[in-house]
JSON list of C-alpha atoms in Angstrom, two decimals:
[
{"chain": "R", "resi": 42, "resn": "MET", "atom": "CA", "xyz": [-46.87, -8.02, -9.22]},
{"chain": "R", "resi": 43, "resn": "PHE", "atom": "CA", "xyz": [-46.94, -6.95, -5.58]},
{"chain": "R", "resi": 44, "resn": "ASN", "atom": "CA", "xyz": [-43.87, -8.76, -4.58]},
{"chain": "R", "resi": 45, "resn": "ILE", "atom": "CA", "xyz": [-41.54, -7.14, -7.45]},
{"chain": "R", "resi": 46, "resn": "PHE", "atom": "CA", "xyz": [-42.75, -3.60, -5.90]},
{"chain": "R", "resi": 47, "resn": "LYS", "atom": "CA", "xyz": [-42.34, -4.84, -2.44]},
{"chain": "R", "resi": 48, "resn": "ASN", "atom": "CA", "xyz": [-38.42, -6.01, -3.22]},
{"chain": "R", "resi": 49, "resn": "LEU", "atom": "CA", "xyz": [-37.91, -3.08, -5.12]},
{"chain": "R", "resi": 50, "resn": "PHE", "atom": "CA", "xyz": [-38.71, -0.84, -2.04]},
{"chain": "R", "resi": 51, "resn": "LYS", "atom": "CA", "xyz": [-36.43, -3.11, -0.18]},
{"chain": "R", "resi": 52, "resn": "MET", "atom": "CA", "xyz": [-33.42, -1.93, -2.41]},
{"chain": "R", "resi": 53, "resn": "SER", "atom": "CA", "xyz": [-31.13, 0.26, -1.27]},
{"chain": "R", "resi": 54, "resn": "THR", "atom": "CA", "xyz": [-31.75, 3.96, -2.27]},
{"chain": "R", "resi": 55, "resn": "LYS", "atom": "CA", "xyz": [-29.26, 5.41, -4.77]},
{"chain": "R", "resi": 56, "resn": "GLN", "atom": "CA", "xyz": [-27.62, 7.48, -1.92]},
{"chain": "R", "resi": 57, "resn": "GLU", "atom": "CA", "xyz": [-27.25, 4.55, 0.01]},
{"chain": "R", "resi": 58, "resn": "LEU", "atom": "CA", "xyz": [-25.53, 2.65, -2.49]},
{"chain": "R", "resi": 59, "resn": "GLU", "atom": "CA", "xyz": [-23.29, 5.77, -2.97]},
{"chain": "R", "resi": 60, "resn": "GLN", "atom": "CA", "xyz": [-22.41, 5.75, 0.40]},
{"chain": "R", "resi": 61, "resn": "GLN", "atom": "CA", "xyz": [-21.58, 1.91, 0.20]},
{"chain": "R", "resi": 62, "resn": "LEU", "atom": "CA", "xyz": [-19.65, 2.48, -3.01]},
{"chain": "R", "resi": 63, "resn": "ASN", "atom": "CA", "xyz": [-17.67, 5.15, -1.27]},
{"chain": "R", "resi": 64, "resn": "GLU", "atom": "CA", "xyz": [-16.59, 3.23, 2.00]},
{"chain": "R", "resi": 65, "resn": "ALA", "atom": "CA", "xyz": [-15.93, 0.36, -0.24]},
{"chain": "R", "resi": 66, "resn": "ILE", "atom": "CA", "xyz": [-13.36, 2.48, -2.28]},
{"chain": "R", "resi": 67, "resn": "ALA", "atom": "CA", "xyz": [-12.05, 4.10, 0.93]},
{"chain": "R", "resi": 68, "resn": "VAL", "atom": "CA", "xyz": [-11.49, 0.68, 2.12]},
{"chain": "R", "resi": 69, "resn": "ALA", "atom": "CA", "xyz": [-9.85, -0.76, -1.10]},
{"chain": "R", "resi": 70, "resn": "GLN", "atom": "CA", "xyz": [-7.45, 2.33, -0.91]},
{"chain": "R", "resi": 71, "resn": "ARG", "atom": "CA", "xyz": [-6.86, 2.05, 2.96]},
{"chain": "R", "resi": 72, "resn": "LEU", "atom": "CA", "xyz": [-5.61, -1.55, 1.95]},
{"chain": "R", "resi": 73, "resn": "ASN", "atom": "CA", "xyz": [-3.51, -0.15, -0.79]},
{"chain": "R", "resi": 74, "resn": "GLU", "atom": "CA", "xyz": [-1.77, 1.63, 1.16]},
{"chain": "R", "resi": 75, "resn": "GLU", "atom": "CA", "xyz": [-1.12, -0.83, 3.82]},
{"chain": "R", "resi": 76, "resn": "ILE", "atom": "CA", "xyz": [-0.13, -3.22, 1.14]},
{"chain": "R", "resi": 77, "resn": "LYS", "atom": "CA", "xyz": [2.43, -0.73, 0.39]},
{"chain": "R", "resi": 78, "resn": "VAL", "atom": "CA", "xyz": [4.03, -0.57, 3.79]},
{"chain": "R", "resi": 79, "resn": "LEU", "atom": "CA", "xyz": [3.82, -4.17, 3.99]},
{"chain": "R", "resi": 80, "resn": "ARG", "atom": "CA", "xyz": [5.75, -4.83, 0.94]},
{"chain": "R", "resi": 81, "resn": "ALA", "atom": "CA", "xyz": [8.43, -2.54, 1.91]},
{"chain": "R", "resi": 82, "resn": "GLU", "atom": "CA", "xyz": [8.62, -4.18, 5.56]},
{"chain": "R", "resi": 83, "resn": "LYS", "atom": "CA", "xyz": [8.98, -7.22, 3.67]},
{"chain": "R", "resi": 84, "resn": "GLU", "atom": "CA", "xyz": [12.06, -6.06, 1.50]},
{"chain": "R", "resi": 85, "resn": "SER", "atom": "CA", "xyz": [13.63, -4.83, 4.43]},
{"chain": "R", "resi": 86, "resn": "LEU", "atom": "CA", "xyz": [13.22, -7.79, 6.35]},
{"chain": "R", "resi": 87, "resn": "ARG", "atom": "CA", "xyz": [14.47, -9.80, 2.99]},
{"chain": "R", "resi": 88, "resn": "ALA", "atom": "CA", "xyz": [17.72, -7.64, 2.87]},
{"chain": "R", "resi": 89, "resn": "GLU", "atom": "CA", "xyz": [18.42, -8.06, 6.73]},
{"chain": "R", "resi": 90, "resn": "ASN", "atom": "CA", "xyz": [17.62, -11.71, 6.22]},
{"chain": "R", "resi": 91, "resn": "GLU", "atom": "CA", "xyz": [20.33, -11.90, 3.46]},
{"chain": "R", "resi": 92, "resn": "GLN", "atom": "CA", "xyz": [22.74, -9.79, 5.65]},
{"chain": "R", "resi": 93, "resn": "LEU", "atom": "CA", "xyz": [22.35, -12.17, 8.70]},
{"chain": "R", "resi": 94, "resn": "GLN", "atom": "CA", "xyz": [22.90, -15.19, 6.27]},
{"chain": "R", "resi": 95, "resn": "ASN", "atom": "CA", "xyz": [26.16, -13.85, 4.98]},
{"chain": "R", "resi": 96, "resn": "ASP", "atom": "CA", "xyz": [27.15, -13.04, 8.46]},
{"chain": "R", "resi": 97, "resn": "PHE", "atom": "CA", "xyz": [26.45, -16.62, 9.73]},
{"chain": "R", "resi": 98, "resn": "ALA", "atom": "CA", "xyz": [28.32, -18.13, 6.81]},
{"chain": "R", "resi": 99, "resn": "SER", "atom": "CA", "xyz": [31.57, -15.75, 7.53]},
{"chain": "R", "resi": 100, "resn": "ALA", "atom": "CA", "xyz": [31.24, -16.72, 11.09]},
{"chain": "R", "resi": 101, "resn": "VAL", "atom": "CA", "xyz": [30.97, -20.50, 10.05]},
{"chain": "R", "resi": 102, "resn": "GLU", "atom": "CA", "xyz": [34.13, -20.38, 7.87]},
{"chain": "R", "resi": 103, "resn": "ARG", "atom": "CA", "xyz": [35.89, -18.78, 10.67]},
{"chain": "R", "resi": 104, "resn": "VAL", "atom": "CA", "xyz": [34.87, -21.62, 13.37]},
{"chain": "R", "resi": 105, "resn": "ARG", "atom": "CA", "xyz": [36.35, -23.89, 10.56]},
{"chain": "R", "resi": 106, "resn": "TYR", "atom": "CA", "xyz": [39.58, -21.99, 10.18]},
{"chain": "R", "resi": 107, "resn": "LEU", "atom": "CA", "xyz": [40.33, -21.83, 13.99]},
{"chain": "R", "resi": 108, "resn": "ASP", "atom": "CA", "xyz": [39.03, -25.27, 14.47]},
{"chain": "R", "resi": 109, "resn": "GLY", "atom": "CA", "xyz": [41.91, -26.12, 11.89]},
{"chain": "R", "resi": 110, "resn": "GLN", "atom": "CA", "xyz": [44.35, -24.02, 13.76]},
{"chain": "R", "resi": 111, "resn": "VAL", "atom": "CA", "xyz": [43.62, -25.73, 17.32]},
{"chain": "R", "resi": 112, "resn": "ARG", "atom": "CA", "xyz": [44.30, -28.92, 15.19]},
{"chain": "R", "resi": 113, "resn": "MET", "atom": "CA", "xyz": [47.42, -28.06, 13.92]},
{"chain": "R", "resi": 114, "resn": "LEU", "atom": "CA", "xyz": [48.37, -26.56, 17.51]},
{"chain": "R", "resi": 115, "resn": "GLU", "atom": "CA", "xyz": [47.18, -29.51, 19.30]},
{"chain": "R", "resi": 116, "resn": "SER", "atom": "CA", "xyz": [49.08, -31.98, 16.63]},
{"chain": "R", "resi": 117, "resn": "GLN", "atom": "CA", "xyz": [52.12, -30.01, 17.23]},
{"chain": "R", "resi": 118, "resn": "ASN", "atom": "CA", "xyz": [52.00, -29.89, 21.11]},
{"chain": "R", "resi": 119, "resn": "LYS", "atom": "CA", "xyz": [51.81, -33.83, 20.86]},
{"chain": "R", "resi": 120, "resn": "ALA", "atom": "CA", "xyz": [54.67, -33.99, 18.45]},
{"chain": "R", "resi": 121, "resn": "SER", "atom": "CA", "xyz": [56.89, -31.82, 20.88]},
{"chain": "R", "resi": 122, "resn": "THR", "atom": "CA", "xyz": [55.76, -33.36, 24.23]},
{"chain": "R", "resi": 123, "resn": "LYS", "atom": "CA", "xyz": [56.66, -36.74, 22.11]},
{"chain": "R", "resi": 124, "resn": "TYR", "atom": "CA", "xyz": [60.08, -35.73, 20.88]},
{"chain": "R", "resi": 125, "resn": "SER", "atom": "CA", "xyz": [60.68, -33.84, 24.41]},
{"chain": "R", "resi": 126, "resn": "ASP", "atom": "CA", "xyz": [64.05, -34.29, 26.44]},
{"chain": "R", "resi": 127, "resn": "SER", "atom": "CA", "xyz": [62.74, -32.85, 29.25]},
{"chain": "R", "resi": 128, "resn": "SER", "atom": "CA", "xyz": [61.01, -36.10, 30.36]},
{"chain": "R", "resi": 129, "resn": "LYS", "atom": "CA", "xyz": [64.24, -38.35, 30.29]},
{"chain": "R", "resi": 130, "resn": "LYS", "atom": "CA", "xyz": [66.50, -38.55, 32.75]},
{"chain": "R", "resi": 131, "resn": "TYR", "atom": "CA", "xyz": [70.36, -38.99, 32.25]}
]
């Protein structure tokens, strides 16, 4: 029986429990605000990432187009050199 009273005495008082509860509520509220900020940052980064992916895809298409143009010009240059009369001596 003495141990029960001893354990009850060790338990926190009502005031201490209320203080702990208030601290826990404050931490939860602060974490909630931080979560809101992090979610906003996540959305911003997601939008920026999407824009960068679109820019990259456009750059890849432009490089492919320019590669095709270079190949076409190279083949035209080879054809004009092959059939050119400037190398022939009369």
